[in-house]
XYZ file of C-alpha atoms in Angstrom:
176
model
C 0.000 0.000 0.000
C 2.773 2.330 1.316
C 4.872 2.078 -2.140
C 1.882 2.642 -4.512
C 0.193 5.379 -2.333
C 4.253 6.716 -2.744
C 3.941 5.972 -6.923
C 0.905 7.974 -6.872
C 1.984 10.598 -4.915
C 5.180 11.224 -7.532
C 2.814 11.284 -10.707
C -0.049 13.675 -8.869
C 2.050 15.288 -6.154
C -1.066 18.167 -6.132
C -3.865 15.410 -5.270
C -4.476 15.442 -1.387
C -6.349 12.072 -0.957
C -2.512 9.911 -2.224
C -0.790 11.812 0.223
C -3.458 10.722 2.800
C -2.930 7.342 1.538
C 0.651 7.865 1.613
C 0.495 8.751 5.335
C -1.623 5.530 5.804
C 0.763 3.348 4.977
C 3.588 5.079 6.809
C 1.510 5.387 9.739
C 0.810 1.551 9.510
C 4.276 1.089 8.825
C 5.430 2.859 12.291
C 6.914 5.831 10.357
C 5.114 8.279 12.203
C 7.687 11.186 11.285
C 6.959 10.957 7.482
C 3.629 9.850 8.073
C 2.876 12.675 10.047
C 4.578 14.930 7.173
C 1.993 13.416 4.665
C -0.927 14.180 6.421
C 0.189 17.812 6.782
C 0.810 17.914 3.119
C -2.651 16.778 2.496
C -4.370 19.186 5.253
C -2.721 22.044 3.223
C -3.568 20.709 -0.443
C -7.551 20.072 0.844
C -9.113 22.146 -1.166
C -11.935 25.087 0.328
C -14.451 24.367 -2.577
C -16.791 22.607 -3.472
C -19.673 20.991 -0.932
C -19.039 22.106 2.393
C -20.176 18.827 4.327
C -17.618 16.599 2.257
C -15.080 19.122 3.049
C -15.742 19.125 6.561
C -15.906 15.525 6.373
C -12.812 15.171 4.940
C -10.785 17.490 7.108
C -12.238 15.321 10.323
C -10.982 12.750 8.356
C -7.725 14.100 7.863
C -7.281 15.626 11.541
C -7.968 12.477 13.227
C -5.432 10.653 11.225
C -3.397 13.414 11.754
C -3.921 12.575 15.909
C -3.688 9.288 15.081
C -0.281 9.192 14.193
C 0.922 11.646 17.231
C -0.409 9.274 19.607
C 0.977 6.519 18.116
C 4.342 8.441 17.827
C 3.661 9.288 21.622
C 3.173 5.383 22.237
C 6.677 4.559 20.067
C 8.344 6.449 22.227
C 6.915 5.427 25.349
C 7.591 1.781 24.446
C 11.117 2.872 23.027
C 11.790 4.466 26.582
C 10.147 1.340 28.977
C 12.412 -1.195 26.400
C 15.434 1.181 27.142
C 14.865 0.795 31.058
C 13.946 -2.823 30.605
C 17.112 -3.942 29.404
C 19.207 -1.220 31.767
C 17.249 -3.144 34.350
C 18.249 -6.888 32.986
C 22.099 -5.451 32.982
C 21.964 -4.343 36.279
C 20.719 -7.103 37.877
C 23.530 -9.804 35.264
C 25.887 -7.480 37.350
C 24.199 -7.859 40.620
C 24.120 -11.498 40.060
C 27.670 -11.959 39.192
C 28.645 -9.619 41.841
C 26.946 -12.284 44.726
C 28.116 -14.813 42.867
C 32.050 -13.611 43.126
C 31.401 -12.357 46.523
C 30.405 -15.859 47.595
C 32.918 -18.103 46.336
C 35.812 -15.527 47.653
C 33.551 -16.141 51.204
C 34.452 -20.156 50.493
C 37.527 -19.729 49.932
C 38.557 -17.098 52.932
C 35.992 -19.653 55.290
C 38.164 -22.820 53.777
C 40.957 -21.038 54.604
C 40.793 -19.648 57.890
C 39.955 -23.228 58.636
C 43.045 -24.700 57.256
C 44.598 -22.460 59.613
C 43.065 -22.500 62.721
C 42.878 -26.673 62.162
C 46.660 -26.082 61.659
C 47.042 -23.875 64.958
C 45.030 -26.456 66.531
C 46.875 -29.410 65.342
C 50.193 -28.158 65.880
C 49.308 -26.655 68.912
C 49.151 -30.530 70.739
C 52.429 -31.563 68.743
C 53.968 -28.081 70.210
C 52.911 -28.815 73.852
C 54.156 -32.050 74.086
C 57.446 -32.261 75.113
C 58.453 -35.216 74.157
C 60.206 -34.501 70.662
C 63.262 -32.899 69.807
C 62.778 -29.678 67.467
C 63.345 -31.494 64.086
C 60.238 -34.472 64.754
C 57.937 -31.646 65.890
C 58.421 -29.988 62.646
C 58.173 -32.517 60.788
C 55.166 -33.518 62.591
C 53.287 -30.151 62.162
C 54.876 -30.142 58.284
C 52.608 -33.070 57.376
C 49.027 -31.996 58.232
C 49.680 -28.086 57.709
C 51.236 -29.323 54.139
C 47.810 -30.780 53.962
C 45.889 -28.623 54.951
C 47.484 -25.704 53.076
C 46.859 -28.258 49.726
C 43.407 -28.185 50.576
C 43.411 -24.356 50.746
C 44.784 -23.838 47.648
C 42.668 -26.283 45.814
C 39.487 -25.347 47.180
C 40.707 -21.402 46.098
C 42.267 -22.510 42.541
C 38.691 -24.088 42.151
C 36.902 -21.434 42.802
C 39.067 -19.267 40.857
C 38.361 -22.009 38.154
C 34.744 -21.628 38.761
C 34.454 -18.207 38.535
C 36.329 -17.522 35.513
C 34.782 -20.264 33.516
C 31.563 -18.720 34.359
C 32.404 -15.382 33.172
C 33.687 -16.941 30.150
C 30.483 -18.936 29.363
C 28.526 -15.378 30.057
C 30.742 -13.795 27.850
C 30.013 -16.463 25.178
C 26.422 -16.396 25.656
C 26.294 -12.032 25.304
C 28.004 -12.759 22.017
């Protein structure tokens, strides 16, 4: 419709009723700019003659159109501007999510490691008040679980340094 309404418009550029039609099909389209311009073009080429009812008629016609398409330019907008906020919105709460996310595993892995250390303190703690050892069995002694113990810390924080960044890597695949 749009396209012929234009064709028409080109060959009788002076005729009022294409460029209504023209401003139809843009209107339908969601051009509301150039529709809008159409209708204004044929508000100024409707003629004052002839019978004054169909003239009347016709500029009601025209005028409604006319409001028509500011409303639904009104509504574009409007919908542009919730969409915008929308997807601000959606970011802000991927960010959010990834934020509790990191902040969580970095809780695991300062928890896991406090206890690796205070199971260390603890541990050693018996070996150290018994008396019974020279200084060289009592280290090896405490080298033995804290070696263990510090393994266990830094696996539990390379995983969740694993974790995290394979995470972020998938959501970086996934935006893409």
């Amino acid at each position: 419709m749009r396209t012929r309404a234009a064709e028409a418009v080109r060959e009788h550029p002076r005729d009022h009723m294409f460029h209504l039609r023209l401003s139809t099909g843009e209107f339908l389209c969601g051009h509301y700019d150039p529709a809008l311009e159409q209708v204004d073009t044929a508000l100024e080429l409707l003629p004052a003659i002839g019978w004054r009812g169909s003239h009347q008629l016709l500029l009601e016609q025209f005028t409604s159109q006319r409001t028509a398409i500011l409303q639904g330019r009104a509504t574009a907008r409007r919908d542009a501007e919730r969409q915008e906020r929308l997807d601000h919105h959606e970011r802000t709460i991927e960010d959010l999510v990834g934020n509790v996310r990191r902040s969580l595993l970095r809780s695991v892995e300062l928890v896991t490691t406090f206890a690796a250390v205070i199971a260390f303190a603890v541990g050693s703690l018996q070996i150290t008040l018994n008396g019974n050892l020279d200084l060289k069995g009592r280290a090896i002694l405490m080298a033995e679980p804290g070696g263990g113990l510090l393994l266990f810390a830094l696996v539990i924080a390379g995983g969740s340094w694993l974790i995290t960044r394979n995470l972020s890597t998938a959501r970086g695949n996934d935006e893409e």
